[in-house]
Amino acid sequence: MSESKYLFIRRDEKILSFLMQGQKAIEIHCDDSSADSLLGNIYIGKIKNIAKNIGAAFVEIAPGQVCYLPLEDMKAPVYTKKGSSRQPQAGDELLVQVSRDAIKTKAPAVTTKLTLHGKYVLLTVGDARRSVSSKLGSKKREQLLELLERIPESKNAEYPEYGWLLRTNAGDAEETLLAKDICRLRNQFEALMQQARYRTCFSCLIRTPSVYLTRLSNLYQSDAEQILTDDEGLYREISEYLTLNQPEDLPRLSLYRNELLPVHKLYSLEHQLAQALQEKVWLNSGGYLVIQPTEALTVIDVNTGKYEGGKKKEAAFLKINQEAAVEIARQIRLRNLSGIIIVDFINMESEESITTLLSVLRERLQRDPIPTVLVDMTKLSLVEITRKKVEKPLSECCRM
């Protein structure tokens, strides 16, 4: 496998991060260092009003800052101030966590299902289940479930129930690292519950670090053998974050020093970014993709282009489609596309060819750390994919 690196560079007010496999980027993120994201922050919010017709409540987390909260999400809310009604009502104060930043005209979304993040473990408030990532093999999952069973229950009956989810990262971690992560999250949870008792409405009880730092907790052990930057300020920030949250990853961090050949030139990062923002993507076979985001969904069209496959059209089309499937999975992750994605592959007659193609695409999409699902192929031979919306797409964050 090609050597993998996580590269950080600063461009004016932007922090660009590139997850590289060999010389090719598989993720690019562009973050404004002067504008803090709300994502992951936990607030004491106040219900402003409830719109039962759309199944939602609107919650203020700061004066004038209104967020969307689905009513189906309110099965075990943690109230800090509750009215006389058993049902949620305007004026109730409760703990909420921002689950999605504002996207275009959409307000931020919040949830009452609070989650505290570690590199290997998630603590889930209101959900007492103990579970392990489904991406791990059955044998490893059994081992980790046995470990979870040895964790003692919370001793404070006044606190809401909470559970544990071992992330995919836990599959490669030593038990001592998992124990440290669990201990840190439990201490953080207890501190959160203590603060919730006396802090006032609109208080931010947990503010997540800059998003370009917290993404480091999502890296698998095999994702990045080296974390590299040539910016001394970024190096200090990353070092401080890792020291506090992921000390085992500190040895992977390096400060690159070469004024004649900076990181962005060494890895052609401007070229990588420019390609990730282009509409057309060429394939090695001579075929190409056209990627067109719209307001409602993203459309990806697969074309034969310059490919010359001879008389065996079905085999030729399958070859292009399989190459396109691999590249589409990379482009979805690279560009951080989300929501509904429709792919128009080159039409094939054989059911066997279609099954082979969908199998390749499904396997590649499963490698994405953000939940991505191949739904099905429609009667019009269009492939439907959905990907969870977490952040803005790259095209919105970093316009060339």
GROMACS .gro file of C-alpha atoms in nm:
model
  400
    1MET     CA    1   0.000   0.000   0.000
    2SER     CA    2   0.120   0.356  -0.079
    3GLU     CA    3   0.256   0.564   0.205
    4SER     CA    4  -0.015   0.781   0.358
    5LYS     CA    5   0.024   1.130   0.502
    6TYR     CA    6  -0.195   1.404   0.647
    7LEU     CA    7  -0.067   1.742   0.527
    8PHE     CA    8  -0.158   2.085   0.668
    9ILE     CA    9  -0.086   2.419   0.501
   10ARG     CA   10  -0.202   2.775   0.571
   11ARG     CA   11  -0.329   3.004   0.296
   12ASP     CA   12  -0.424   3.350   0.428
   13GLU     CA   13  -0.721   3.284   0.661
   14LYS     CA   14  -0.770   2.928   0.533
   15ILE     CA   15  -0.631   2.603   0.673
   16LEU     CA   16  -0.605   2.338   0.402
   17SER     CA   17  -0.567   1.973   0.502
   18PHE     CA   18  -0.496   1.691   0.259
   19LEU     CA   19  -0.519   1.320   0.336
   20MET     CA   20  -0.283   1.161   0.085
   21GLN     CA   21  -0.230   0.807  -0.036
   22GLY     CA   22   0.097   0.819  -0.222
   23GLN     CA   23   0.076   1.124  -0.447
   24LYS     CA   24  -0.306   1.130  -0.468
   25ALA     CA   25  -0.546   1.308  -0.229
   26ILE     CA   26  -0.843   1.110  -0.096
   27GLU     CA   27  -0.972   1.391   0.129
   28ILE     CA   28  -0.933   1.768   0.109
   29HIS     CA   29  -1.072   2.008   0.367
   30CYS     CA   30  -1.066   2.387   0.359
   31ASP     CA   31  -1.143   2.561   0.689
   32ASP     CA   32  -1.162   2.928   0.779
   33SER     CA   33  -0.930   2.973   1.076
   34SER     CA   34  -1.100   3.302   1.167
   35ALA     CA   35  -1.453   3.154   1.184
   36ASP     CA   36  -1.528   2.890   1.444
   37SER     CA   37  -1.760   2.606   1.350
   38LEU     CA   38  -2.047   2.528   1.587
   39LEU     CA   39  -2.032   2.158   1.503
   40GLY     CA   40  -2.011   1.940   1.812
   41ASN     CA   41  -2.060   2.225   2.061
   42ILE     CA   42  -2.296   2.155   2.352
   43TYR     CA   43  -2.524   2.436   2.476
   44ILE     CA   44  -2.801   2.500   2.723
   45GLY     CA   45  -3.066   2.590   2.467
   46LYS     CA   46  -3.420   2.719   2.499
   47ILE     CA   47  -3.713   2.592   2.294
   48LYS     CA   48  -3.847   2.894   2.107
   49ASN     CA   49  -4.143   2.722   1.943
   50ILE     CA   50  -4.266   2.382   1.829
   51ALA     CA   51  -4.392   2.320   1.475
   52LYS     CA   52  -4.579   1.990   1.495
   53ASN     CA   53  -4.679   2.012   1.128
   54ILE     CA   54  -4.316   1.957   1.026
   55GLY     CA   55  -4.222   1.750   1.331
   56ALA     CA   56  -3.963   1.994   1.462
   57ALA     CA   57  -3.878   2.227   1.744
   58PHE     CA   58  -3.677   2.544   1.703
   59VAL     CA   59  -3.418   2.595   1.973
   60GLU     CA   60  -3.217   2.907   2.052
   61ILE     CA   61  -2.857   2.839   2.154
   62ALA     CA   62  -2.774   3.210   2.172
   63PRO     CA   63  -2.989   3.522   2.141
   64GLY     CA   64  -3.114   3.521   1.781
   65GLN     CA   65  -2.930   3.197   1.693
   66VAL     CA   66  -3.211   2.951   1.617
   67CYS     CA   67  -3.147   2.584   1.534
   68TYR     CA   68  -3.359   2.301   1.396
   69LEU     CA   69  -3.437   2.006   1.625
   70PRO     CA   70  -3.645   1.707   1.496
   71LEU     CA   71  -3.913   1.610   1.750
   72GLU     CA   72  -3.840   1.240   1.691
   73ASP     CA   73  -3.496   1.313   1.833
   74MET     CA   74  -3.639   1.410   2.174
   75LYS     CA   75  -3.679   1.066   2.332
   76ALA     CA   76  -3.448   1.127   2.628
   77PRO     CA   77  -3.367   1.500   2.649
   78VAL     CA   78  -3.164   1.635   2.940
   79TYR     CA   79  -3.361   1.933   3.076
   80THR     CA   80  -3.197   2.201   3.287
   81LYS     CA   81  -3.529   2.386   3.330
   82LYS     CA   82  -3.865   2.223   3.260
   83GLY     CA   83  -4.218   2.361   3.252
   84SER     CA   84  -4.523   2.193   3.405
   85SER     CA   85  -4.611   1.995   3.092
   86ARG     CA   86  -4.469   1.647   3.036
   87GLN     CA   87  -4.443   1.728   2.668
   88PRO     CA   88  -4.171   1.963   2.537
   89GLN     CA   89  -4.296   2.319   2.516
   90ALA     CA   90  -4.174   2.671   2.444
   91GLY     CA   91  -3.953   2.801   2.722
   92ASP     CA   92  -3.805   2.466   2.823
   93GLU     CA   93  -3.428   2.471   2.863
   94LEU     CA   94  -3.230   2.163   2.770
   95LEU     CA   95  -2.889   2.039   2.660
   96VAL     CA   96  -2.840   2.026   2.284
   97GLN     CA   97  -2.543   1.949   2.062
   98VAL     CA   98  -2.490   2.098   1.717
   99SER     CA   99  -2.507   1.810   1.468
  100ARG     CA  100  -2.481   2.014   1.147
  101ASP     CA  101  -2.347   2.359   1.069
  102ALA     CA  102  -2.564   2.604   0.876
  103ILE     CA  103  -2.572   2.508   0.506
  104LYS     CA  104  -2.675   2.781   0.261
  105THR     CA  105  -3.027   2.883   0.369
  106LYS     CA  106  -3.064   2.600   0.624
  107ALA     CA  107  -3.020   2.679   0.992
  108PRO     CA  108  -2.783   2.469   1.204
  109ALA     CA  109  -2.931   2.142   1.330
  110VAL     CA  110  -2.908   2.027   1.692
  111THR     CA  111  -2.974   1.701   1.871
  112THR     CA  112  -3.056   1.599   2.228
  113LYS     CA  113  -2.861   1.275   2.173
  114LEU     CA  114  -2.538   1.410   2.314
  115THR     CA  115  -2.216   1.239   2.207
  116LEU     CA  116  -1.872   1.289   2.357
  117HIS     CA  117  -1.597   1.195   2.114
  118GLY     CA  118  -1.272   1.016   2.179
  119LYS     CA  119  -1.036   0.877   1.921
  120TYR     CA  120  -1.142   0.519   1.994
  121VAL     CA  121  -1.464   0.554   2.195
  122LEU     CA  122  -1.788   0.751   2.187
  123LEU     CA  123  -1.992   0.818   2.502
  124THR     CA  124  -2.362   0.841   2.412
  125VAL     CA  125  -2.594   1.024   2.652
  126GLY     CA  126  -2.949   0.889   2.673
  127ASP     CA  127  -2.852   0.564   2.506
  128ALA     CA  128  -2.724   0.302   2.750
  129ARG     CA  129  -2.628   0.046   2.486
  130ARG     CA  130  -2.272  -0.080   2.460
  131SER     CA  131  -2.177  -0.155   2.105
  132VAL     CA  132  -1.890  -0.184   1.859
  133SER     CA  133  -1.850  -0.048   1.507
  134SER     CA  134  -2.012  -0.278   1.252
  135LYS     CA  135  -1.717  -0.219   1.018
  136LEU     CA  136  -1.499  -0.447   1.232
  137GLY     CA  137  -1.486  -0.823   1.183
  138SER     CA  138  -1.699  -1.050   1.400
  139LYS     CA  139  -1.405  -1.189   1.601
  140LYS     CA  140  -1.269  -0.844   1.684
  141ARG     CA  141  -1.618  -0.719   1.770
  142GLU     CA  142  -1.666  -1.006   2.017
  143GLN     CA  143  -1.334  -0.923   2.185
  144LEU     CA  144  -1.424  -0.557   2.217
  145LEU     CA  145  -1.775  -0.632   2.345
  146GLU     CA  146  -1.619  -0.840   2.622
  147LEU     CA  147  -1.403  -0.539   2.710
  148LEU     CA  148  -1.711  -0.314   2.724
  149GLU     CA  149  -1.886  -0.555   2.959
  150ARG     CA  150  -1.606  -0.502   3.211
  151ILE     CA  151  -1.672  -0.126   3.230
  152PRO     CA  152  -1.858  -0.047   3.557
  153GLU     CA  153  -2.194   0.132   3.545
  154SER     CA  154  -2.225   0.500   3.640
  155LYS     CA  155  -2.256   0.539   4.019
  156ASN     CA  156  -2.452   0.867   4.017
  157ALA     CA  157  -2.825   0.794   3.980
  158GLU     CA  158  -2.899   1.165   3.915
  159TYR     CA  159  -2.713   1.157   3.586
  160PRO     CA  160  -2.888   1.045   3.267
  161GLU     CA  161  -2.806   0.704   3.129
  162TYR     CA  162  -2.516   0.679   2.891
  163GLY     CA  163  -2.359   0.408   2.678
  164TRP     CA  164  -2.041   0.335   2.488
  165LEU     CA  165  -1.963   0.282   2.122
  166LEU     CA  166  -1.619   0.158   2.024
  167ARG     CA  167  -1.519   0.317   1.695
  168THR     CA  168  -1.351   0.142   1.403
  169ASN     CA  169  -1.021   0.287   1.527
  170ALA     CA  170  -1.053   0.069   1.838
  171GLY     CA  171  -0.985  -0.240   1.630
  172ASP     CA  172  -0.614  -0.153   1.607
  173ALA     CA  173  -0.574   0.000   1.955
  174GLU     CA  174  -0.420  -0.151   2.265
  175GLU     CA  175  -0.653  -0.204   2.560
  176THR     CA  176  -0.463   0.053   2.769
  177LEU     CA  177  -0.538   0.322   2.510
  178LEU     CA  178  -0.907   0.230   2.510
  179ALA     CA  179  -0.914   0.244   2.891
  180LYS     CA  180  -0.756   0.593   2.890
  181ASP     CA  181  -1.007   0.716   2.631
  182ILE     CA  182  -1.299   0.578   2.836
  183CYS     CA  183  -1.169   0.737   3.156
  184ARG     CA  184  -1.122   1.078   2.988
  185LEU     CA  185  -1.475   1.071   2.841
  186ARG     CA  186  -1.635   0.968   3.171
  187ASN     CA  187  -1.462   1.259   3.349
  188GLN     CA  188  -1.577   1.495   3.074
  189PHE     CA  189  -1.936   1.369   3.103
  190GLU     CA  190  -1.944   1.416   3.482
  191ALA     CA  191  -1.801   1.768   3.449
  192LEU     CA  192  -2.069   1.845   3.187
  193MET     CA  193  -2.351   1.730   3.417
  194GLN     CA  194  -2.213   1.939   3.705
  195GLN     CA  195  -2.196   2.253   3.488
  196ALA     CA  196  -2.548   2.197   3.354
  197ARG     CA  197  -2.686   2.240   3.708
  198TYR     CA  198  -2.577   2.599   3.761
  199ARG     CA  199  -2.487   2.755   3.425
  200THR     CA  200  -2.739   2.991   3.265
  201CYS     CA  201  -2.935   2.947   2.944
  202PHE     CA  202  -2.732   2.989   2.620
  203SER     CA  203  -2.411   2.883   2.797
  204CYS     CA  204  -2.174   2.681   2.579
  205LEU     CA  205  -2.071   2.394   2.808
  206ILE     CA  206  -1.841   2.216   2.564
  207ARG     CA  207  -1.670   2.394   2.276
  208THR     CA  208  -1.501   2.165   2.031
  209PRO     CA  209  -1.150   2.253   1.907
  210SER     CA  210  -1.107   2.380   1.552
  211VAL     CA  211  -1.250   2.129   1.308
  212TYR     CA  212  -0.917   2.081   1.129
  213LEU     CA  213  -0.783   1.948   1.459
  214THR     CA  214  -1.076   1.728   1.558
  215ARG     CA  215  -1.056   1.548   1.222
  216LEU     CA  216  -0.736   1.393   1.351
  217SER     CA  217  -0.947   1.183   1.588
  218ASN     CA  218  -1.118   1.027   1.285
  219LEU     CA  219  -0.796   0.890   1.139
  220TYR     CA  220  -0.751   0.516   1.140
  221GLN     CA  221  -0.407   0.395   1.244
  222SER     CA  222  -0.339   0.308   0.880
  223ASP     CA  223  -0.476   0.635   0.741
  224ALA     CA  224  -0.174   0.855   0.802
  225GLU     CA  225   0.171   0.726   0.883
  226GLN     CA  226   0.285   1.087   0.910
  227ILE     CA  227   0.120   1.420   1.002
  228LEU     CA  228   0.315   1.695   0.832
  229THR     CA  229   0.313   2.075   0.815
  230ASP     CA  230   0.565   2.346   0.730
  231ASP     CA  231   0.379   2.613   0.931
  232GLU     CA  232   0.522   2.659   1.282
  233GLY     CA  233   0.197   2.799   1.422
  234LEU     CA  234  -0.002   2.502   1.291
  235TYR     CA  235   0.263   2.265   1.421
  236ARG     CA  236   0.220   2.407   1.774
  237GLU     CA  237  -0.162   2.387   1.754
  238ILE     CA  238  -0.156   2.026   1.634
  239SER     CA  239   0.107   1.931   1.892
  240GLU     CA  240  -0.100   2.080   2.176
  241TYR     CA  241  -0.417   1.905   2.055
  242LEU     CA  242  -0.246   1.566   2.023
  243THR     CA  243  -0.075   1.604   2.362
  244LEU     CA  244  -0.412   1.658   2.530
  245ASN     CA  245  -0.629   1.417   2.331
  246GLN     CA  246  -0.414   1.170   2.136
  247PRO     CA  247  -0.065   1.153   2.289
  248GLU     CA  248   0.000   0.819   2.117
  249ASP     CA  249  -0.007   1.004   1.780
  250LEU     CA  250   0.254   1.267   1.869
  251PRO     CA  251   0.543   1.063   1.720
  252ARG     CA  252   0.370   1.086   1.382
  253LEU     CA  253   0.380   1.467   1.380
  254SER     CA  254   0.668   1.639   1.198
  255LEU     CA  255   0.759   1.999   1.113
  256TYR     CA  256   0.883   2.011   0.754
  257ARG     CA  257   1.160   2.262   0.686
  258ASN     CA  258   1.267   2.334   0.329
  259GLU     CA  259   1.212   2.688   0.200
  260LEU     CA  260   1.324   2.590  -0.150
  261LEU     CA  261   1.064   2.312  -0.178
  262PRO     CA  262   0.767   2.380   0.055
  263VAL     CA  263   0.503   2.115   0.126
  264HIS     CA  264   0.250   2.254  -0.123
  265LYS     CA  265   0.503   2.224  -0.408
  266LEU     CA  266   0.644   1.890  -0.297
  267TYR     CA  267   0.299   1.729  -0.320
  268SER     CA  268   0.148   1.958  -0.590
  269LEU     CA  269  -0.132   2.052  -0.350
  270GLU     CA  270  -0.264   2.347  -0.553
  271HIS     CA  271  -0.302   2.112  -0.851
  272GLN     CA  272  -0.477   1.853  -0.633
  273LEU     CA  273  -0.721   2.118  -0.509
  274ALA     CA  274  -0.787   2.257  -0.857
  275GLN     CA  275  -0.868   1.909  -0.987
  276ALA     CA  276  -1.107   1.847  -0.697
  277LEU     CA  277  -1.305   2.158  -0.795
  278GLN     CA  278  -1.332   2.082  -1.167
  279GLU     CA  279  -1.654   1.953  -1.322
  280LYS     CA  280  -1.481   1.698  -1.550
  281VAL     CA  281  -1.265   1.415  -1.418
  282TRP     CA  282  -1.067   1.206  -1.666
  283LEU     CA  283  -1.024   0.830  -1.618
  284ASN     CA  284  -0.711   0.635  -1.716
  285SER     CA  285  -0.913   0.440  -1.975
  286GLY     CA  286  -0.998   0.761  -2.164
  287GLY     CA  287  -1.348   0.783  -2.024
  288TYR     CA  288  -1.450   1.069  -1.796
  289LEU     CA  289  -1.693   1.178  -1.527
  290VAL     CA  290  -1.901   1.495  -1.518
  291ILE     CA  291  -1.986   1.596  -1.159
  292GLN     CA  292  -2.262   1.855  -1.124
  293PRO     CA  293  -2.388   1.953  -0.776
  294THR     CA  294  -2.736   2.110  -0.768
  295GLU     CA  295  -2.948   2.251  -0.488
  296ALA     CA  296  -3.134   1.923  -0.434
  297LEU     CA  297  -2.879   1.656  -0.526
  298THR     CA  298  -2.552   1.581  -0.706
  299VAL     CA  299  -2.551   1.424  -1.052
  300ILE     CA  300  -2.253   1.224  -1.182
  301ASP     CA  301  -2.246   1.121  -1.547
  302VAL     CA  302  -2.009   0.852  -1.680
  303ASN     CA  303  -1.894   0.888  -2.041
  304THR     CA  304  -1.684   0.670  -2.275
  305GLY     CA  305  -1.481   0.971  -2.392
  306LYS     CA  306  -1.167   0.871  -2.580
  307TYR     CA  307  -1.191   0.503  -2.489
  308GLU     CA  308  -1.154   0.260  -2.779
  309GLY     CA  309  -1.273  -0.081  -2.671
  310GLY     CA  310  -1.313  -0.255  -3.004
  311LYS     CA  311  -1.613  -0.469  -3.091
  312LYS     CA  312  -1.677  -0.613  -2.745
  313LYS     CA  313  -1.887  -0.324  -2.623
  314GLU     CA  314  -2.029  -0.492  -2.311
  315ALA     CA  315  -1.681  -0.578  -2.179
  316ALA     CA  316  -1.558  -0.229  -2.269
  317PHE     CA  317  -1.849  -0.058  -2.095
  318LEU     CA  318  -1.802  -0.274  -1.785
  319LYS     CA  319  -1.432  -0.184  -1.772
  320ILE     CA  320  -1.505   0.190  -1.792
  321ASN     CA  321  -1.790   0.164  -1.540
  322GLN     CA  322  -1.575  -0.028  -1.290
  323GLU     CA  323  -1.296   0.230  -1.318
  324ALA     CA  324  -1.559   0.504  -1.284
  325ALA     CA  325  -1.704   0.335  -0.971
  326VAL     CA  326  -1.365   0.340  -0.798
  327GLU     CA  327  -1.309   0.705  -0.893
  328ILE     CA  328  -1.664   0.809  -0.799
  329ALA     CA  329  -1.617   0.673  -0.446
  330ARG     CA  330  -1.291   0.871  -0.419
  331GLN     CA  331  -1.448   1.189  -0.560
  332ILE     CA  332  -1.746   1.174  -0.321
  333ARG     CA  333  -1.509   1.161  -0.024
  334LEU     CA  334  -1.260   1.404  -0.178
  335ARG     CA  335  -1.522   1.672  -0.251
  336ASN     CA  336  -1.726   1.592   0.062
  337LEU     CA  337  -2.044   1.546  -0.142
  338SER     CA  338  -2.350   1.458   0.064
  339GLY     CA  339  -2.723   1.407   0.054
  340ILE     CA  340  -2.862   1.238  -0.258
  341ILE     CA  341  -2.614   1.147  -0.531
  342ILE     CA  342  -2.737   1.009  -0.866
  343VAL     CA  343  -2.492   0.828  -1.096
  344ASP     CA  344  -2.566   0.765  -1.463
  345PHE     CA  345  -2.331   0.483  -1.563
  346ILE     CA  346  -2.289   0.370  -1.923
  347ASN     CA  347  -2.583   0.139  -1.999
  348MET     CA  348  -2.507  -0.235  -1.997
  349GLU     CA  349  -2.731  -0.521  -2.105
  350SER     CA  350  -2.597  -0.804  -1.891
  351GLU     CA  351  -2.738  -0.853  -1.541
  352GLU     CA  352  -2.407  -1.012  -1.445
  353SER     CA  353  -2.220  -0.696  -1.552
  354ILE     CA  354  -2.458  -0.476  -1.353
  355THR     CA  355  -2.419  -0.696  -1.042
  356THR     CA  356  -2.039  -0.682  -1.076
  357LEU     CA  357  -2.045  -0.304  -1.111
  358LEU     CA  358  -2.268  -0.249  -0.808
  359SER     CA  359  -2.051  -0.484  -0.601
  360VAL     CA  360  -1.737  -0.281  -0.684
  361LEU     CA  361  -1.910   0.049  -0.607
  362ARG     CA  362  -2.061  -0.076  -0.280
  363GLU     CA  363  -1.725  -0.207  -0.156
  364ARG     CA  364  -1.552   0.124  -0.235
  365LEU     CA  365  -1.823   0.334  -0.070
  366GLN     CA  366  -1.792   0.129   0.249
  367ARG     CA  367  -1.436   0.261   0.291
  368ASP     CA  368  -1.572   0.611   0.347
  369PRO     CA  369  -1.561   0.707   0.719
  370ILE     CA  370  -1.883   0.908   0.673
  371PRO     CA  371  -2.191   0.679   0.638
  372THR     CA  372  -2.244   0.629   0.264
  373VAL     CA  373  -2.508   0.392   0.127
  374LEU     CA  374  -2.565   0.254  -0.221
  375VAL     CA  375  -2.944   0.248  -0.227
  376ASP     CA  376  -3.021   0.074  -0.557
  377MET     CA  377  -3.034   0.104  -0.934
  378THR     CA  378  -3.360   0.252  -1.061
  379LYS     CA  379  -3.566   0.129  -1.357
  380LEU     CA  380  -3.396   0.401  -1.561
  381SER     CA  381  -3.055   0.248  -1.476
  382LEU     CA  382  -2.961   0.537  -1.247
  383VAL     CA  383  -2.769   0.445  -0.932
  384GLU     CA  384  -2.884   0.614  -0.610
  385ILE     CA  385  -2.636   0.688  -0.333
  386THR     CA  386  -2.690   0.873  -0.006
  387ARG     CA  387  -2.418   1.020   0.215
  388LYS     CA  388  -2.472   1.174   0.557
  389LYS     CA  389  -2.454   1.554   0.565
  390VAL     CA  390  -2.195   1.664   0.818
  391GLU     CA  391  -1.999   1.954   0.668
  392LYS     CA  392  -2.024   2.182   0.368
  393PRO     CA  393  -1.893   2.045   0.038
  394LEU     CA  394  -1.542   2.141  -0.065
  395SER     CA  395  -1.674   2.360  -0.349
  396GLU     CA  396  -1.852   2.586  -0.097
  397CYS     CA  397  -1.564   2.603   0.148
  398CYS     CA  398  -1.282   2.672  -0.095
  399ARG     CA  399  -1.367   2.856  -0.413
  400MET     CA  400  -1.073   2.904  -0.652
   0.00000   0.00000   0.00000
